[in-house]
Short mmCIF file of C-alpha atoms in Angstrom, two decimals:
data_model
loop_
_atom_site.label_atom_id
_atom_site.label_comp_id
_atom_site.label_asym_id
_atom_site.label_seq_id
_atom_site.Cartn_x
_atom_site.Cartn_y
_atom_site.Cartn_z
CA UNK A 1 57.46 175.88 40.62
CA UNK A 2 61.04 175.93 42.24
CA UNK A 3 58.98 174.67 45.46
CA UNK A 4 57.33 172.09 43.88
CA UNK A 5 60.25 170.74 42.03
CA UNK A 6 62.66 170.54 45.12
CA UNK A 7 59.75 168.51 46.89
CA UNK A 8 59.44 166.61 43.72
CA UNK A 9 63.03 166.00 43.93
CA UNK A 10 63.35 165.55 47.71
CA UNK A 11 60.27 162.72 47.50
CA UNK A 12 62.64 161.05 44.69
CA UNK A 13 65.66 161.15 46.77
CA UNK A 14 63.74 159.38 49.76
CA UNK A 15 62.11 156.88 47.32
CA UNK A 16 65.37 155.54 46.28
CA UNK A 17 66.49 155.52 49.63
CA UNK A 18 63.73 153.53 50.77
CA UNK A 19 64.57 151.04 48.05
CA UNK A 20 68.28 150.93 49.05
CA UNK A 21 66.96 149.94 52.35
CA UNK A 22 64.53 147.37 51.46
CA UNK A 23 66.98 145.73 49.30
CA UNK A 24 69.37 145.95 51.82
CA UNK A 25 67.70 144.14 54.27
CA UNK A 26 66.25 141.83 51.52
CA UNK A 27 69.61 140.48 51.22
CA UNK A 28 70.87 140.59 55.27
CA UNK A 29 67.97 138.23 55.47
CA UNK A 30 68.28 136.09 52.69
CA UNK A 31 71.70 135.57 54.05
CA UNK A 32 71.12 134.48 57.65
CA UNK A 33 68.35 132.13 56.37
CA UNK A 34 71.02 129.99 54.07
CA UNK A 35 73.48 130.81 57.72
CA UNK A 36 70.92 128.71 59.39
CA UNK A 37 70.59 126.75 57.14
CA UNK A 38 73.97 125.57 56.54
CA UNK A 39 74.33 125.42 60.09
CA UNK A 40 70.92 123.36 61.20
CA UNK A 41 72.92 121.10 58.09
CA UNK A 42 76.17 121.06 60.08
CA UNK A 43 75.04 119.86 63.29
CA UNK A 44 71.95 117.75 62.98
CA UNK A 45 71.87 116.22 59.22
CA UNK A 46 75.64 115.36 59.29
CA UNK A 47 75.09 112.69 61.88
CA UNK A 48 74.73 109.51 60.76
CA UNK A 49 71.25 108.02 61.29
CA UNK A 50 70.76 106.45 64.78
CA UNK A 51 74.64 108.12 66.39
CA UNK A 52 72.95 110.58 68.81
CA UNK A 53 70.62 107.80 70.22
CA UNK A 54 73.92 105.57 70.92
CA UNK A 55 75.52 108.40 72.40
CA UNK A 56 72.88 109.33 74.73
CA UNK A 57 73.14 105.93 76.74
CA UNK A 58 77.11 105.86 76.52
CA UNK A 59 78.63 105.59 79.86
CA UNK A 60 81.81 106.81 78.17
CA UNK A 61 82.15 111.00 77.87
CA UNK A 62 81.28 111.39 74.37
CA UNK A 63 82.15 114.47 71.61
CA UNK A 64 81.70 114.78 67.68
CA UNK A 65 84.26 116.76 65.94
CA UNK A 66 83.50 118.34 62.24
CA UNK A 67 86.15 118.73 60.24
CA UNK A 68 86.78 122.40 61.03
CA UNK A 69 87.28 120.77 64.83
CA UNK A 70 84.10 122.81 65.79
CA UNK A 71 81.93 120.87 68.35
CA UNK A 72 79.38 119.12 66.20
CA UNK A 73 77.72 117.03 69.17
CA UNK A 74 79.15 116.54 73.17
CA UNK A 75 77.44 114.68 76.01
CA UNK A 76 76.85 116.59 79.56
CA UNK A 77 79.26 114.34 81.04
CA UNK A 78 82.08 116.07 78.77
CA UNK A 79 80.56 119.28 80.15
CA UNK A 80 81.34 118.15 83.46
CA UNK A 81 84.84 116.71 82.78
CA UNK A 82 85.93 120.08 81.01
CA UNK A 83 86.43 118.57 77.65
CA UNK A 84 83.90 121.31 76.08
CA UNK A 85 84.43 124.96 76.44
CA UNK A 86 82.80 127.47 74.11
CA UNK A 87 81.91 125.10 71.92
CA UNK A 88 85.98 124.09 71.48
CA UNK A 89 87.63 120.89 72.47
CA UNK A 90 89.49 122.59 75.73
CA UNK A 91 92.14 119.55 75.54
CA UNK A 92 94.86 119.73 72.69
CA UNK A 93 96.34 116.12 73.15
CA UNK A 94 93.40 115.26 72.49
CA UNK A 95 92.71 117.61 69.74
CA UNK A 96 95.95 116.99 67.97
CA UNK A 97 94.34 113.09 67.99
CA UNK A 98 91.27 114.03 66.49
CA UNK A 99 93.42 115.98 63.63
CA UNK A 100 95.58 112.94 63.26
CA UNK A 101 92.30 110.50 62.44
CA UNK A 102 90.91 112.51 60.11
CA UNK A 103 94.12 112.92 58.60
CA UNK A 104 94.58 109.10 58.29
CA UNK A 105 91.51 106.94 59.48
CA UNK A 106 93.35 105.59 62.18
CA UNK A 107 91.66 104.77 65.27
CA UNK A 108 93.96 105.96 68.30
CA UNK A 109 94.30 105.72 72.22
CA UNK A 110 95.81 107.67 75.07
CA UNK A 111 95.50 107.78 78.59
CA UNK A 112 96.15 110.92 80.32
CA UNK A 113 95.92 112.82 83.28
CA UNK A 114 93.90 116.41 83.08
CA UNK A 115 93.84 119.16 86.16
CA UNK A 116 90.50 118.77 87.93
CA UNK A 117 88.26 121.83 87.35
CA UNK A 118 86.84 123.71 90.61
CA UNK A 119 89.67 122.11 92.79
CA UNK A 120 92.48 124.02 93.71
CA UNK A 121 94.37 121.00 95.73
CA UNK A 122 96.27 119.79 92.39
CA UNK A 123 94.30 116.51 91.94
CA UNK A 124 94.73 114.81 88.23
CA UNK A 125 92.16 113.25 86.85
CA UNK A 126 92.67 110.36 85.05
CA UNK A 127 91.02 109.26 81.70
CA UNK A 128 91.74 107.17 78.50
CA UNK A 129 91.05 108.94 75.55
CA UNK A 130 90.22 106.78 72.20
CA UNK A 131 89.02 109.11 68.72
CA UNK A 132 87.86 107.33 65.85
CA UNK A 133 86.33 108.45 62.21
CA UNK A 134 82.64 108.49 62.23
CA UNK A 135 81.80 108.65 58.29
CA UNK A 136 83.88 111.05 55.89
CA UNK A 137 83.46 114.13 57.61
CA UNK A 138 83.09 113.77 61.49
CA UNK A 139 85.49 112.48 64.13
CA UNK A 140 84.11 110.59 67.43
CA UNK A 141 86.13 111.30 70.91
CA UNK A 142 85.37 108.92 73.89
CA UNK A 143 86.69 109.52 76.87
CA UNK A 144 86.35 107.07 80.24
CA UNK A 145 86.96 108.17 83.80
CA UNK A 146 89.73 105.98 85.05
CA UNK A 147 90.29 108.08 88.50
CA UNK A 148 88.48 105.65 90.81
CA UNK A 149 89.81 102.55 89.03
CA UNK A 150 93.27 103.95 89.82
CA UNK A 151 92.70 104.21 93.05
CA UNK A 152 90.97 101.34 93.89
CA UNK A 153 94.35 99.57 91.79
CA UNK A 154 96.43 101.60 94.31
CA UNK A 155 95.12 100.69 97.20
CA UNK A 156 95.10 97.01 96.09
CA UNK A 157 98.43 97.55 95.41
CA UNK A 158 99.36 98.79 98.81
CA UNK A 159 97.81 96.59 100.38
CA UNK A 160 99.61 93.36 98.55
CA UNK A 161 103.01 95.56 99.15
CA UNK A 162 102.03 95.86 102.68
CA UNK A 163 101.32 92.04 103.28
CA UNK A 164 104.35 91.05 101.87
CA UNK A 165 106.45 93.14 103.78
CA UNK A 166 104.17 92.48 107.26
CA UNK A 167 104.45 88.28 106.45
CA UNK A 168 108.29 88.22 104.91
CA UNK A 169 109.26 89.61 109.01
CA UNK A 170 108.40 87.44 111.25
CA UNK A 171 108.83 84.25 108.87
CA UNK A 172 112.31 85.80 107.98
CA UNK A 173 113.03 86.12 111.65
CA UNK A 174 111.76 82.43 112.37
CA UNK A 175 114.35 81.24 109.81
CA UNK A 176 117.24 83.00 111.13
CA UNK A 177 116.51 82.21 114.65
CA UNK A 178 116.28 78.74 113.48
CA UNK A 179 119.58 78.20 112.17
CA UNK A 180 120.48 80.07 115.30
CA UNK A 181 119.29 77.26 117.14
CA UNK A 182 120.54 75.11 115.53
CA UNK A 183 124.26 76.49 115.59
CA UNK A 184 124.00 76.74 119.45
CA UNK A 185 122.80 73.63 119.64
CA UNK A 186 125.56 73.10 122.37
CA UNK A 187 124.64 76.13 124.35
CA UNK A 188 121.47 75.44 126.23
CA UNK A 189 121.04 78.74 127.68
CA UNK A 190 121.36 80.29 124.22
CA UNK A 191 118.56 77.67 122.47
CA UNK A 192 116.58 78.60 125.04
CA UNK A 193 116.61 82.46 124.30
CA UNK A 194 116.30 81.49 120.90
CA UNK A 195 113.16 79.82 121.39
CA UNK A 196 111.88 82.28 123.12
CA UNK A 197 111.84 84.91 120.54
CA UNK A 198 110.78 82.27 118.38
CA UNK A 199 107.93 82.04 119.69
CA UNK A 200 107.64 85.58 120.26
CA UNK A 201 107.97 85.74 116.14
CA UNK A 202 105.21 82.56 115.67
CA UNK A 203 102.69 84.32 118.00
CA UNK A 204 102.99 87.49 115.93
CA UNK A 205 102.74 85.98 112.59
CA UNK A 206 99.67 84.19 114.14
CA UNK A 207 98.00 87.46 115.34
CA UNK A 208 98.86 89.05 111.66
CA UNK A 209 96.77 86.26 109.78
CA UNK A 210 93.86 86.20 111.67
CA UNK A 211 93.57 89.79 111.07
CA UNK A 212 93.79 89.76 107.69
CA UNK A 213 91.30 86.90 108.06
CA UNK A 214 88.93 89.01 110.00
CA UNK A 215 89.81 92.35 107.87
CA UNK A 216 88.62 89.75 105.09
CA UNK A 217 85.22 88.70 106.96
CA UNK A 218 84.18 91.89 107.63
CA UNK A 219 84.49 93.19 104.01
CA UNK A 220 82.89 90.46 102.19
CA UNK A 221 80.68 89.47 104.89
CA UNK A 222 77.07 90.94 105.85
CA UNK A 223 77.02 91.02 109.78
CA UNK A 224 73.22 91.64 109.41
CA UNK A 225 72.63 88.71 108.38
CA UNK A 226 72.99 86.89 111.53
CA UNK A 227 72.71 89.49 113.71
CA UNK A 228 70.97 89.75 116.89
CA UNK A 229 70.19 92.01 119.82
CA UNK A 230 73.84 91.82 121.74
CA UNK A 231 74.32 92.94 125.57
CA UNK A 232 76.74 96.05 125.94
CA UNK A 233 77.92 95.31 129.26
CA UNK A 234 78.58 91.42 127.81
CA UNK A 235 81.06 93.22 125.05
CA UNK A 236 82.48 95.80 127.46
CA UNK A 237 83.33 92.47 129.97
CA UNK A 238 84.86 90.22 126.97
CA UNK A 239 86.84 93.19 125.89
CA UNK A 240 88.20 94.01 129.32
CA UNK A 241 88.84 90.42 130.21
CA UNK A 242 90.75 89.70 127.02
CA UNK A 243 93.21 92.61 127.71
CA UNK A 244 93.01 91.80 131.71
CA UNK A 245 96.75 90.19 131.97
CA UNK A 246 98.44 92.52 129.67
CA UNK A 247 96.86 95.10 131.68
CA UNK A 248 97.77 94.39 134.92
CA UNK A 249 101.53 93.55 133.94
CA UNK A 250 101.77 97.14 133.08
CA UNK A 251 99.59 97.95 136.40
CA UNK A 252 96.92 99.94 133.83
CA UNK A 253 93.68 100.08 135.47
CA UNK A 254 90.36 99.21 133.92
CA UNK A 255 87.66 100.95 134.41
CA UNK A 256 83.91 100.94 132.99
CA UNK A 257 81.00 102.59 133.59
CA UNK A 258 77.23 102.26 132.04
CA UNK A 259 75.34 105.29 131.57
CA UNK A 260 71.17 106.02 131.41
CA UNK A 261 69.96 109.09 129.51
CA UNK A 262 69.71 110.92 133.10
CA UNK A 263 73.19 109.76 134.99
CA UNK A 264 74.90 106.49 135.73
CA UNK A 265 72.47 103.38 137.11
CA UNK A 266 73.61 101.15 139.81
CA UNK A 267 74.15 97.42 139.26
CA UNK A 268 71.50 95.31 136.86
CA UNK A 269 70.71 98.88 135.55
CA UNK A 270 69.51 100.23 132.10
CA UNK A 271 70.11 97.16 129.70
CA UNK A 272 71.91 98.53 126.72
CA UNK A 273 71.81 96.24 123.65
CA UNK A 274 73.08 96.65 119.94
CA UNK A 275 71.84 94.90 116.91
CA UNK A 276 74.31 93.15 115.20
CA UNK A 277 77.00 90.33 114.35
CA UNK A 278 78.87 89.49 118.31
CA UNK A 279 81.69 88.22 117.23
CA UNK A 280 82.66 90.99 114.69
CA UNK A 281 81.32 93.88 117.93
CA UNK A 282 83.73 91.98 120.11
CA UNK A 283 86.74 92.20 117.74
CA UNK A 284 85.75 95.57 117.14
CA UNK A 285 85.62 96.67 120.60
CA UNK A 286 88.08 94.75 122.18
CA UNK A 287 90.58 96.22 119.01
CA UNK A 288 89.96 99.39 120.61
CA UNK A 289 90.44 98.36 124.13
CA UNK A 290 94.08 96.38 122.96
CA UNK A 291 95.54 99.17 121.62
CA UNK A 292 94.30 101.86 124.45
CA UNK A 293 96.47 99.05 127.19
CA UNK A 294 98.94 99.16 123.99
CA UNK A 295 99.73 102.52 124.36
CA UNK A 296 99.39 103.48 127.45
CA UNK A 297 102.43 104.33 130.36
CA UNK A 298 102.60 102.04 133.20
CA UNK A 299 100.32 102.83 136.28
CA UNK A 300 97.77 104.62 134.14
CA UNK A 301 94.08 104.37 133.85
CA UNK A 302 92.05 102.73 130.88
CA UNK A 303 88.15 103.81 130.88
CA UNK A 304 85.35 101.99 128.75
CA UNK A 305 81.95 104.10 129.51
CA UNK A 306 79.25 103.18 127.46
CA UNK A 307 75.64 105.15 127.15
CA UNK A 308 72.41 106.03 125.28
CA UNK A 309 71.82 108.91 123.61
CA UNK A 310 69.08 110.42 121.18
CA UNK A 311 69.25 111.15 117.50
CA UNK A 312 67.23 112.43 114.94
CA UNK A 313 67.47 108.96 113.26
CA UNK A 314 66.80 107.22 116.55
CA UNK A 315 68.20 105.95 119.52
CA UNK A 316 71.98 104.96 119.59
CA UNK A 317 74.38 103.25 122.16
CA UNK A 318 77.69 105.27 122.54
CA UNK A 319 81.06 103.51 123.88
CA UNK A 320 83.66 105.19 124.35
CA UNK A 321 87.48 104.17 125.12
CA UNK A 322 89.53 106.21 126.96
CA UNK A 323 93.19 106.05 127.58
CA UNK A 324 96.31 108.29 129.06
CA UNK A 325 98.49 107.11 126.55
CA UNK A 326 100.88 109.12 124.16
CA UNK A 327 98.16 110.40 122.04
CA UNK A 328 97.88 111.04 118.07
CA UNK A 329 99.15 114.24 116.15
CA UNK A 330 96.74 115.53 113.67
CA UNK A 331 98.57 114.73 110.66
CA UNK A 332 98.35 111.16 111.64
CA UNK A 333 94.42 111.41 112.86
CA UNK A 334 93.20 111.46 109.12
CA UNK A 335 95.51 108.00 108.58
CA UNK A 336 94.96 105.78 111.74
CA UNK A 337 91.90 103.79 110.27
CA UNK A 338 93.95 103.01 106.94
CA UNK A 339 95.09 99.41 106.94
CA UNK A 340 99.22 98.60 108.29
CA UNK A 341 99.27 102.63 109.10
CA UNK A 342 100.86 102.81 112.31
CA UNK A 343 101.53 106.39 114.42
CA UNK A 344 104.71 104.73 116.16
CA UNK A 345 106.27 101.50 114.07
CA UNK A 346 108.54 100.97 116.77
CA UNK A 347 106.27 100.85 119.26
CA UNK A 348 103.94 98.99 117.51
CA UNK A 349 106.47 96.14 116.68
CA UNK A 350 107.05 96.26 120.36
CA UNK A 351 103.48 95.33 121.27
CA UNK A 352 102.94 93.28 118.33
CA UNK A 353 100.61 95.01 116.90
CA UNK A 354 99.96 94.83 112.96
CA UNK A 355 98.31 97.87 111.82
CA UNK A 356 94.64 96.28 111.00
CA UNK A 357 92.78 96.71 114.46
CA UNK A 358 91.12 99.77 113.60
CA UNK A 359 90.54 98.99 110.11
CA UNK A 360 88.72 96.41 111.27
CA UNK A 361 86.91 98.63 113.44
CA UNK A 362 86.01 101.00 110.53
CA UNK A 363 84.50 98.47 108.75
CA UNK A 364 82.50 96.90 111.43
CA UNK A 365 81.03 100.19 112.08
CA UNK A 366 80.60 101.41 108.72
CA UNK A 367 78.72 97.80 108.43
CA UNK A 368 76.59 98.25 110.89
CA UNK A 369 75.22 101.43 110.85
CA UNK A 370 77.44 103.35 112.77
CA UNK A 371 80.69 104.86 112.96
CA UNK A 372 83.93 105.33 114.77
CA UNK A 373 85.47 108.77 115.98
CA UNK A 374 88.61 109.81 118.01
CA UNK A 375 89.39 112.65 120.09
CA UNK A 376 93.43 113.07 120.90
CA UNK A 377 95.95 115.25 122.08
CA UNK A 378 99.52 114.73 122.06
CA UNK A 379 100.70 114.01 125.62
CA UNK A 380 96.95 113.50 127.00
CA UNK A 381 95.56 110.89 125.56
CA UNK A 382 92.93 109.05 123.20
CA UNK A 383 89.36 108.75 123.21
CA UNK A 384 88.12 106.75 120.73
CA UNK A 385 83.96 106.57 120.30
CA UNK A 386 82.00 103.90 118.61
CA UNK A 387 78.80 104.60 117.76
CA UNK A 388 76.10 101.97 117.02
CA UNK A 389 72.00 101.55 116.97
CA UNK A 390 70.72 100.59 119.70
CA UNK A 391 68.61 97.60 119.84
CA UNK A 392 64.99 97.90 121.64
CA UNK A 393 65.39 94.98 123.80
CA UNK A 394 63.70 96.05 127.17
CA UNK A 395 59.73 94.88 126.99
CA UNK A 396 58.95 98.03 128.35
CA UNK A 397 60.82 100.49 125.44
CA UNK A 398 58.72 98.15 123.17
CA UNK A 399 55.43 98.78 124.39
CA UNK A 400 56.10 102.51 124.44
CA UNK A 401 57.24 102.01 121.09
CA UNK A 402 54.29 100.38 120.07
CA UNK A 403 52.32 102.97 121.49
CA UNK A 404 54.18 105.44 119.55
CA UNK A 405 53.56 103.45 116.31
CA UNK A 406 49.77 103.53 116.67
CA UNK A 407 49.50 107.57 117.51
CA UNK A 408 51.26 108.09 114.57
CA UNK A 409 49.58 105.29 112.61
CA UNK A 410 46.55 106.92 113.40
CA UNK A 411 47.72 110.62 112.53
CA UNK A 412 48.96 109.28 109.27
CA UNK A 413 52.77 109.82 109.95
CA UNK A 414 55.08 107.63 108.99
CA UNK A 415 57.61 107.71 111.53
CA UNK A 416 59.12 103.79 110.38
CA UNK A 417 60.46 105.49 107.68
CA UNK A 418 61.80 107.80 109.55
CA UNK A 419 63.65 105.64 112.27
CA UNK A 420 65.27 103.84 109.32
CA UNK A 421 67.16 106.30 108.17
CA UNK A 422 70.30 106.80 109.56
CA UNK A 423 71.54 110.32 110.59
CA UNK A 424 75.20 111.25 112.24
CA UNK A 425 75.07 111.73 115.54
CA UNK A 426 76.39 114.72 117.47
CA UNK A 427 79.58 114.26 119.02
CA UNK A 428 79.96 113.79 122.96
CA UNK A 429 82.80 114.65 125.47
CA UNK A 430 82.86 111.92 127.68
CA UNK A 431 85.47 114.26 129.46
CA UNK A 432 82.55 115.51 131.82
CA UNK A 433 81.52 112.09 132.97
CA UNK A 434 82.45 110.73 136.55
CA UNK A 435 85.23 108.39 137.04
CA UNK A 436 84.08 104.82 136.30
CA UNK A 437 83.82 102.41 138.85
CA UNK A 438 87.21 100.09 139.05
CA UNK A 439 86.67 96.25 137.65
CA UNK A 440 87.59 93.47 140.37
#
């Protein structure tokens, strides 16, 4: 009996345990179900009909705040900005906003500047911030990126600054030699100094405005438009002939050489042509050939070799400009294509020389397909390389082209597609190349 009884008793003592349990979890479950519930509430029924669909084509970063500050709702592009972390506004200006509105319905606006994430150079980011109510319960936060509107307001900026200055110079410098003048009017030897730098002064201001005219062209302007197949050796003989005097008052000799895929061809050789606008490829070359004779020593050598080379995207014509001038440091590499940045001022104001020439170039490249690179050392030198695609010109290089297009026509390639799409070329050292030929 004593055995029987203590099982009896020990089968009681497990029954109740069992219902302990059972109950137990009973309630654990009954609990999370009105957990998701309230939450599957929070998040998706407290939005007002139709406010995610609006959100989802914003342009604006946009994030729902409950009144607990809790993320109710944020768009990926808040993700990416680092306005959401852990399900937490990460910014507390603009948390202390959202607080405010619901506080007092008022609809508020800030623009400030937040620590770019994944960068570790310092950059801010700019963005306006503006938080409004959004029903009783639920505060809206929309948040623009203003970074690239800044700087595109910057550099308009700088560049109006920078006009001002380069214009108020020489037409400041007319007007006092002017009144010089006019004071020495009984000095002949003196009016006629005057007048000189007066017109050293007007010839200057001249240059200056038909840059900014061409700078102008160039950026509004499609050179595709009206371009055509243009002659390499025809630009390489403009540019060299419109620097010719300067040139040989500081005894520079210019030099040029053309170049076939397999060495340099004798006269009426490979006939290297490049598709585009002529006028803007002559500025742009003969920009690089001005400031090469600009900068340059006296009794020094200025080299213009131009070639073809191939590329994965196709065919392209190289020229390269070559001087023995004072060269560029590398903090001032990364600058020289910005517009009115000059390495030496004072040797720039002593040539004349505004600060847009290889602007221009940079954007007659970047126009036409190609691009423009330097190589410098301090105390050596420049070589500056424009890079442009070539132009199949020569009947034969069409044929051959032709006959390409039908293989692959016929193999079912599309290799069109393929020659259309630009690719970066490797870089050449025209360092190895023989001395070009001197120009009569």
């Amino acid at each position: 009996m004593d055995v029987n009884a203590a099982v009896a008793a020990a089968a009681a003592i497990a029954g109740v345990l069992t219902g302990v349990i059972a109950m137990l979890a009973f309630r654990w479950s009954e609990r999370e179900q009105k957990r998701t519930t309230r939450t599957s509430l929070h998040t998706d029924a407290v939005l007002p009909p139709g406010v995610d669909t609006v959100l989802s084509v914003l342009r604006s970063s946009a994030v729902v705040l409950d009144e607990a500050d809790a993320v109710v709702k944020a768009s990926s592009a808040a993700y990416a900005l680092g306005l959401v972390r852990g399900g937490r506004l990460a910014v507390e200006p603009m948390l202390q906003m959202a607080r405010d509105t619901r506080r007092d319905g008022e609809i508020r606006q800030v623009e400030l500047d937040l620590p770019r994430r994944g960068t570790g150079r310092g950059e801010a980011l700019a963005v306006s911030a503006r938080v409004a109510p959004l029903g009783s319960r639920l505060v809206l936060l929309l948040v623009e990126d203003l970074t690239e509107a800044r700087r595109i307001e910057a550099v308009r900026r700088d560049f109006v600054a920078n006009v001002s200055h380069e214009l108020k110079t020489p037409v400041g410098a007319l007007s006092l030699l002017s009144e010089a003048v006019m004071d020495a009017s009984d000095d002949p030897e003196a009016v006629q100094r005057f007048a000189g730098r007066m017109q050293i002064e007007a010839t200057r201001l001249t240059n200056l405005v038909q840059e900014l005219i061409d700078l102008s062209r160039v950026q509004n302007d499609d050179p595709l438009e009206d371009a055509e197949p243009v002659r390499v050796e025809e630009l390489v003989a403009e540019a060299v002939d419109r620097c010719r005097h300067q040139a040989g008052t500081k005894q520079i000799t210019m030099a040029s050489n053309v170049w076939a895929p397999d060495g340099p061809v004798a006269e009426g050789g490979p006939d290297l042509r490049v598709w585009g606008n002529r006028g803007q490829l002559a500025a742009a070359l003969g920009n690089l050939v001005e400031n090469a004779v600009n900068y340059s020593p006296a009794r020094t050598r200025v080299g213009i070799a131009a070639r073809r080379v191939q590329t994965p995207g196709g065919e392209q014509i190289e020229i390269a400009v070559t001087d023995q001038g004072i060269g560029i440091s590398d903090k001032d590499k990364e600058r020289i294509f910005e517009r009115f940045y000059r390495v030496d001022p004072a040797r720039s104001r002593a040539t004349g020389g505004t600060g847009l020439g290889l602007a221009i170039v940079k954007h007659v490249a970047a126009s036409h397909g190609g691009e423009v690179t330097v190589w410098s050392a301090e105390g050596q030198g420049s070589t500056f390389t424009l890079r442009l695609p070539e132009a199949a010109a020569a009947r034969d290089r069409a044929r051959q082209q032709s006959a390409r297009d039908e293989r692959a026509a016929s193999a079912g390639l599309d290799e069109e597609a393929g020659r259309s799409t630009p690719t970066s070329p490797e870089s050449t050292a025209y360092e190895t190349l023989p001395a070009p030929e001197v120009l009569p």
